[in-house]
Each structure stands twice: as C-alpha cells, then as structure tokens.
Amino acid sequence: MRRAGWKWLACCAAALFGIEADAGCAALGVVGCSATIRTANLVFGNYNPTHAAPLYVTGSIQVTGMVTGVGLLTTMSYDISLSEGTDSTVAARRLTGPSGSLLGYNLYADASYATVWGNATVSDSFSAVATVLGTTVPRSYSVYGRLPANQYVRPGSYANSITVTVSF
C-alpha cells in the first residue's frame, strides 16, 4: 500500500507543479532561463601580405546560463551564433580598411578550421537534478580566427563587428 501512495504522490507532483518548457528551458516546476555573454576583441595583429603563412588567432566566448525558480530535472539548451559582420557573409567574412579595402578572414568553431562559425553552429546544454532559487552554469567556447596569406591590400587598420547571439 505504501508504494501506491508514492506513485500517486509522484503523479500529483507532476500535475501540481507542471512541466515548464520555454524553448530551451525545461523543468518539472516553475523556472525561467536566461543567459549572459562575455567576449573580447579578436586581434590578428600586423599583417604582411608577402608572408606565405596565414595568421591564426584564438579567442573565447563565455556564456553563463542561469535558471531561476524552483524545479526538478531542469535542462537549459542553447545555440550560439556569430553574425556575418559588415560587408561580409558567414562563408566569406571581410575586414574593412582604408578607402573601403577588404581583407578576407573567417571564424571557426574548431581548431582544425573546418567548421565556419555562423548561425547556431555551436549548441550546448546543462542539466540540474534540482534547482532552488537558481542555478548558474558558466561555459567557455573557443573561437578560432584565420586570415589567409597573399592578400594584397592597402596599409592601415582593418576591422569588422560580429554580433554574438545566444538563443534558448
């Protein structure tokens, strides 16, 4: 008889609290999800067009996922996207310099420079068995930049702005 009572309690707890599901935020209970992003500039440094090798740099994106409320079996899933930038596409990003000169480069999600980082290229999630008043999980993701060799452009400063978006 005692077992039946526990089964009923588990059944009623699910019905009483409900399952909270908000895109990438799911839990048994009442929870809300949010995220913060922290990045730093990715700087290639001085570029010499006669140098035979590409320039490589590594940066990072820190995402801190936060679950607030009271819940059981909480999971937050999210995607990280990088925009194409100015005068660019995701497949062919370009830095803009003096008099509109363009210097090709790209950003990658892997150290082998095989996966261009674009829309929802990186996905991740974290789970918590129980959350009471909130759970915070920080994660760091590497961004790999590659500026190909043999691009003859005007001397000067080159830049581009990339927007980082976390969707959940």
PDB file of C-alpha atoms in Angstrom:
ATOM      1  CA  MET A   1       0.000   0.000   0.000  1.00  0.00           C
ATOM      2  CA  ARG A   2       2.823   2.380   0.753  1.00  0.00           C
ATOM      3  CA  ARG A   3       4.239   2.007  -2.781  1.00  0.00           C
ATOM      4  CA  ALA A   4       0.951   3.012  -4.344  1.00  0.00           C
ATOM      5  CA  GLY A   5       0.955   6.139  -2.165  1.00  0.00           C
ATOM      6  CA  TRP A   6       4.383   7.171  -3.501  1.00  0.00           C
ATOM      7  CA  LYS A   7       3.313   6.581  -7.094  1.00  0.00           C
ATOM      8  CA  TRP A   8       0.281   8.778  -6.546  1.00  0.00           C
ATOM      9  CA  LEU A   9       2.457  11.441  -4.925  1.00  0.00           C
ATOM     10  CA  ALA A  10       4.829  11.488  -7.908  1.00  0.00           C
ATOM     11  CA  CYS A  11       1.883  11.666 -10.314  1.00  0.00           C
ATOM     12  CA  CYS A  12       0.274  14.501  -8.416  1.00  0.00           C
ATOM     13  CA  ALA A  13       3.523  16.414  -8.036  1.00  0.00           C
ATOM     14  CA  ALA A  14       3.876  16.460 -11.829  1.00  0.00           C
ATOM     15  CA  ALA A  15       0.297  17.651 -12.229  1.00  0.00           C
ATOM     16  CA  LEU A  16       0.582  20.181  -9.405  1.00  0.00           C
ATOM     17  CA  PHE A  17       3.843  21.793 -10.500  1.00  0.00           C
ATOM     18  CA  GLY A  18       3.510  21.221 -14.238  1.00  0.00           C
ATOM     19  CA  ILE A  19       6.310  20.919 -16.685  1.00  0.00           C
ATOM     20  CA  GLU A  20       7.816  24.270 -17.582  1.00  0.00           C
ATOM     21  CA  ALA A  21       9.022  24.311 -21.179  1.00  0.00           C
ATOM     22  CA  ASP A  22      10.200  27.546 -22.778  1.00  0.00           C
ATOM     23  CA  ALA A  23      12.092  26.720 -25.969  1.00  0.00           C
ATOM     24  CA  GLY A  24      15.438  25.679 -24.460  1.00  0.00           C
ATOM     25  CA  CYS A  25      14.306  25.661 -20.836  1.00  0.00           C
ATOM     26  CA  ALA A  26      12.511  22.594 -19.491  1.00  0.00           C
ATOM     27  CA  ALA A  27      11.812  21.505 -15.923  1.00  0.00           C
ATOM     28  CA  LEU A  28       9.329  19.942 -13.611  1.00  0.00           C
ATOM     29  CA  GLY A  29       8.363  23.041 -11.646  1.00  0.00           C
ATOM     30  CA  VAL A  30       8.307  26.770 -12.220  1.00  0.00           C
ATOM     31  CA  VAL A  31      11.580  28.052 -13.675  1.00  0.00           C
ATOM     32  CA  GLY A  32      12.876  30.700 -16.022  1.00  0.00           C
ATOM     33  CA  CYS A  33      16.082  30.703 -18.046  1.00  0.00           C
ATOM     34  CA  SER A  34      18.418  33.481 -19.102  1.00  0.00           C
ATOM     35  CA  ALA A  35      21.999  33.841 -20.281  1.00  0.00           C
ATOM     36  CA  THR A  36      24.789  36.386 -20.279  1.00  0.00           C
ATOM     37  CA  ILE A  37      27.603  36.599 -22.814  1.00  0.00           C
ATOM     38  CA  ARG A  38      31.131  37.909 -22.376  1.00  0.00           C
ATOM     39  CA  THR A  39      33.622  38.292 -25.215  1.00  0.00           C
ATOM     40  CA  ALA A  40      36.821  40.143 -26.020  1.00  0.00           C
ATOM     41  CA  ASN A  41      38.156  41.545 -29.282  1.00  0.00           C
ATOM     42  CA  LEU A  42      39.887  39.067 -31.551  1.00  0.00           C
ATOM     43  CA  VAL A  43      43.061  40.791 -32.804  1.00  0.00           C
ATOM     44  CA  PHE A  44      45.078  39.390 -35.715  1.00  0.00           C
ATOM     45  CA  GLY A  45      47.925  41.859 -35.221  1.00  0.00           C
ATOM     46  CA  ASN A  46      50.157  43.092 -38.036  1.00  0.00           C
ATOM     47  CA  TYR A  47      49.524  41.557 -41.432  1.00  0.00           C
ATOM     48  CA  ASN A  48      52.240  41.156 -44.049  1.00  0.00           C
ATOM     49  CA  PRO A  49      50.809  40.220 -47.469  1.00  0.00           C
ATOM     50  CA  THR A  50      54.149  38.776 -48.612  1.00  0.00           C
ATOM     51  CA  HIS A  51      54.252  36.311 -45.715  1.00  0.00           C
ATOM     52  CA  ALA A  52      53.444  32.829 -47.033  1.00  0.00           C
ATOM     53  CA  ALA A  53      51.515  31.597 -43.995  1.00  0.00           C
ATOM     54  CA  PRO A  54      48.048  32.638 -42.786  1.00  0.00           C
ATOM     55  CA  LEU A  55      47.587  34.411 -39.450  1.00  0.00           C
ATOM     56  CA  TYR A  56      45.827  32.409 -36.739  1.00  0.00           C
ATOM     57  CA  VAL A  57      44.309  33.727 -33.504  1.00  0.00           C
ATOM     58  CA  THR A  58      42.189  32.214 -30.770  1.00  0.00           C
ATOM     59  CA  GLY A  59      39.579  33.988 -28.684  1.00  0.00           C
ATOM     60  CA  SER A  60      36.767  32.940 -26.407  1.00  0.00           C
ATOM     61  CA  ILE A  61      33.097  33.434 -25.726  1.00  0.00           C
ATOM     62  CA  GLN A  62      31.864  32.914 -22.175  1.00  0.00           C
ATOM     63  CA  VAL A  63      28.194  32.020 -21.770  1.00  0.00           C
ATOM     64  CA  THR A  64      26.663  31.865 -18.307  1.00  0.00           C
ATOM     65  CA  GLY A  65      23.332  30.083 -18.295  1.00  0.00           C
ATOM     66  CA  MET A  66      21.020  30.887 -15.404  1.00  0.00           C
ATOM     67  CA  VAL A  67      17.940  29.017 -14.253  1.00  0.00           C
ATOM     68  CA  THR A  68      15.767  30.782 -11.674  1.00  0.00           C
ATOM     69  CA  GLY A  69      12.839  29.401  -9.740  1.00  0.00           C
ATOM     70  CA  VAL A  70      12.125  26.026  -8.179  1.00  0.00           C
ATOM     71  CA  GLY A  71      12.323  22.923 -10.328  1.00  0.00           C
ATOM     72  CA  LEU A  72      13.385  19.321 -10.712  1.00  0.00           C
ATOM     73  CA  LEU A  73      15.129  17.790 -13.702  1.00  0.00           C
ATOM     74  CA  THR A  74      15.908  21.189 -15.192  1.00  0.00           C
ATOM     75  CA  THR A  75      17.618  21.409 -18.590  1.00  0.00           C
ATOM     76  CA  MET A  76      18.685  24.546 -20.426  1.00  0.00           C
ATOM     77  CA  SER A  77      19.631  24.120 -24.094  1.00  0.00           C
ATOM     78  CA  TYR A  78      21.032  26.902 -26.256  1.00  0.00           C
ATOM     79  CA  ASP A  79      22.668  27.737 -29.577  1.00  0.00           C
ATOM     80  CA  ILE A  80      25.476  30.233 -30.098  1.00  0.00           C
ATOM     81  CA  SER A  81      25.531  32.160 -33.379  1.00  0.00           C
ATOM     82  CA  LEU A  82      28.030  34.609 -34.854  1.00  0.00           C
ATOM     83  CA  SER A  83      26.771  37.161 -37.381  1.00  0.00           C
ATOM     84  CA  GLU A  84      28.376  37.658 -40.768  1.00  0.00           C
ATOM     85  CA  GLY A  85      29.639  41.129 -39.915  1.00  0.00           C
ATOM     86  CA  THR A  86      29.795  44.229 -42.120  1.00  0.00           C
ATOM     87  CA  ASP A  87      30.314  43.825 -45.906  1.00  0.00           C
ATOM     88  CA  SER A  88      30.514  40.054 -45.396  1.00  0.00           C
ATOM     89  CA  THR A  89      28.770  36.716 -45.491  1.00  0.00           C
ATOM     90  CA  VAL A  90      29.274  33.929 -42.955  1.00  0.00           C
ATOM     91  CA  ALA A  91      31.153  31.955 -45.633  1.00  0.00           C
ATOM     92  CA  ALA A  92      33.408  34.904 -46.513  1.00  0.00           C
ATOM     93  CA  ARG A  93      33.890  37.436 -43.722  1.00  0.00           C
ATOM     94  CA  ARG A  94      35.888  40.580 -44.531  1.00  0.00           C
ATOM     95  CA  LEU A  95      37.682  43.238 -42.535  1.00  0.00           C
ATOM     96  CA  THR A  96      37.181  46.759 -43.870  1.00  0.00           C
ATOM     97  CA  GLY A  97      40.160  49.077 -44.075  1.00  0.00           C
ATOM     98  CA  PRO A  98      41.297  52.365 -45.663  1.00  0.00           C
ATOM     99  CA  SER A  99      39.257  53.561 -48.658  1.00  0.00           C
ATOM    100  CA  GLY A 100      36.997  50.522 -48.352  1.00  0.00           C
ATOM    101  CA  SER A 101      39.786  47.957 -48.857  1.00  0.00           C
ATOM    102  CA  LEU A 102      38.645  44.472 -47.839  1.00  0.00           C
ATOM    103  CA  LEU A 103      40.759  41.784 -46.180  1.00  0.00           C
ATOM    104  CA  GLY A 104      39.274  38.271 -46.098  1.00  0.00           C
ATOM    105  CA  TYR A 105      39.179  36.207 -42.906  1.00  0.00           C
ATOM    106  CA  ASN A 106      36.870  33.827 -41.098  1.00  0.00           C
ATOM    107  CA  LEU A 107      35.911  32.498 -37.679  1.00  0.00           C
ATOM    108  CA  TYR A 108      35.740  28.814 -36.876  1.00  0.00           C
ATOM    109  CA  ALA A 109      34.247  26.633 -34.160  1.00  0.00           C
ATOM    110  CA  ASP A 110      37.067  24.072 -34.235  1.00  0.00           C
ATOM    111  CA  ALA A 111      40.855  24.142 -34.058  1.00  0.00           C
ATOM    112  CA  SER A 112      41.107  22.341 -37.412  1.00  0.00           C
ATOM    113  CA  TYR A 113      39.423  25.345 -39.093  1.00  0.00           C
ATOM    114  CA  ALA A 114      36.878  23.069 -40.780  1.00  0.00           C
ATOM    115  CA  THR A 115      33.602  24.441 -39.350  1.00  0.00           C
ATOM    116  CA  VAL A 116      32.851  28.098 -40.076  1.00  0.00           C
ATOM    117  CA  TRP A 117      31.015  29.588 -37.087  1.00  0.00           C
ATOM    118  CA  GLY A 118      27.727  31.053 -38.280  1.00  0.00           C
ATOM    119  CA  ASN A 119      24.079  30.726 -37.297  1.00  0.00           C
ATOM    120  CA  ALA A 120      23.517  28.188 -34.478  1.00  0.00           C
ATOM    121  CA  THR A 121      26.833  26.453 -35.260  1.00  0.00           C
ATOM    122  CA  VAL A 122      27.533  25.640 -31.608  1.00  0.00           C
ATOM    123  CA  SER A 123      24.860  24.032 -29.422  1.00  0.00           C
ATOM    124  CA  ASP A 124      25.115  23.096 -25.758  1.00  0.00           C
ATOM    125  CA  SER A 125      23.008  22.353 -22.703  1.00  0.00           C
ATOM    126  CA  PHE A 126      23.287  21.751 -18.997  1.00  0.00           C
ATOM    127  CA  SER A 127      21.084  19.879 -16.575  1.00  0.00           C
ATOM    128  CA  ALA A 128      20.423  20.123 -12.870  1.00  0.00           C
ATOM    129  CA  VAL A 129      18.621  17.476 -10.836  1.00  0.00           C
ATOM    130  CA  ALA A 130      17.140  20.172  -8.611  1.00  0.00           C
ATOM    131  CA  THR A 131      17.208  23.941  -8.550  1.00  0.00           C
ATOM    132  CA  VAL A 132      16.010  26.044  -5.670  1.00  0.00           C
ATOM    133  CA  LEU A 133      16.116  29.785  -6.242  1.00  0.00           C
ATOM    134  CA  GLY A 134      18.541  29.375  -9.111  1.00  0.00           C
ATOM    135  CA  THR A 135      21.425  27.599 -10.742  1.00  0.00           C
ATOM    136  CA  THR A 136      24.233  29.289 -12.681  1.00  0.00           C
ATOM    137  CA  VAL A 137      26.494  27.383 -15.068  1.00  0.00           C
ATOM    138  CA  PRO A 138      29.380  29.188 -16.833  1.00  0.00           C
ATOM    139  CA  ARG A 139      30.839  27.711 -20.027  1.00  0.00           C
ATOM    140  CA  SER A 140      33.655  28.877 -22.286  1.00  0.00           C
ATOM    141  CA  TYR A 141      33.848  28.315 -26.050  1.00  0.00           C
ATOM    142  CA  SER A 142      36.914  28.893 -28.215  1.00  0.00           C
ATOM    143  CA  VAL A 143      36.705  30.935 -31.399  1.00  0.00           C
ATOM    144  CA  TYR A 144      39.420  30.283 -33.978  1.00  0.00           C
ATOM    145  CA  GLY A 145      40.272  33.073 -36.437  1.00  0.00           C
ATOM    146  CA  ARG A 146      42.150  32.582 -39.699  1.00  0.00           C
ATOM    147  CA  LEU A 147      43.342  35.360 -42.022  1.00  0.00           C
ATOM    148  CA  PRO A 148      44.650  33.813 -45.282  1.00  0.00           C
ATOM    149  CA  ALA A 149      48.030  34.810 -46.743  1.00  0.00           C
ATOM    150  CA  ASN A 150      48.732  36.628 -50.003  1.00  0.00           C
ATOM    151  CA  GLN A 151      46.017  39.279 -49.828  1.00  0.00           C
ATOM    152  CA  TYR A 152      47.457  42.496 -51.209  1.00  0.00           C
ATOM    153  CA  VAL A 153      45.589  45.384 -49.607  1.00  0.00           C
ATOM    154  CA  ARG A 154      46.280  48.980 -48.626  1.00  0.00           C
ATOM    155  CA  PRO A 155      48.211  49.501 -45.385  1.00  0.00           C
ATOM    156  CA  GLY A 156      46.214  50.647 -42.372  1.00  0.00           C
ATOM    157  CA  SER A 157      43.795  49.479 -39.722  1.00  0.00           C
ATOM    158  CA  TYR A 158      41.133  46.906 -40.614  1.00  0.00           C
ATOM    159  CA  ALA A 159      38.085  45.967 -38.546  1.00  0.00           C
ATOM    160  CA  ASN A 160      34.728  44.215 -38.544  1.00  0.00           C
ATOM    161  CA  SER A 161      31.951  43.901 -35.953  1.00  0.00           C
ATOM    162  CA  ILE A 162      30.478  40.495 -35.205  1.00  0.00           C
ATOM    163  CA  THR A 163      27.351  40.035 -33.092  1.00  0.00           C
ATOM    164  CA  VAL A 164      27.249  37.014 -30.757  1.00  0.00           C
ATOM    165  CA  THR A 165      23.738  35.684 -30.103  1.00  0.00           C
ATOM    166  CA  VAL A 166      22.666  33.001 -27.625  1.00  0.00           C
ATOM    167  CA  SER A 167      19.243  31.516 -28.397  1.00  0.00           C
ATOM    168  CA  PHE A 168      17.434  29.276 -25.958  1.00  0.00           C
TER     169      PHE A 168
END
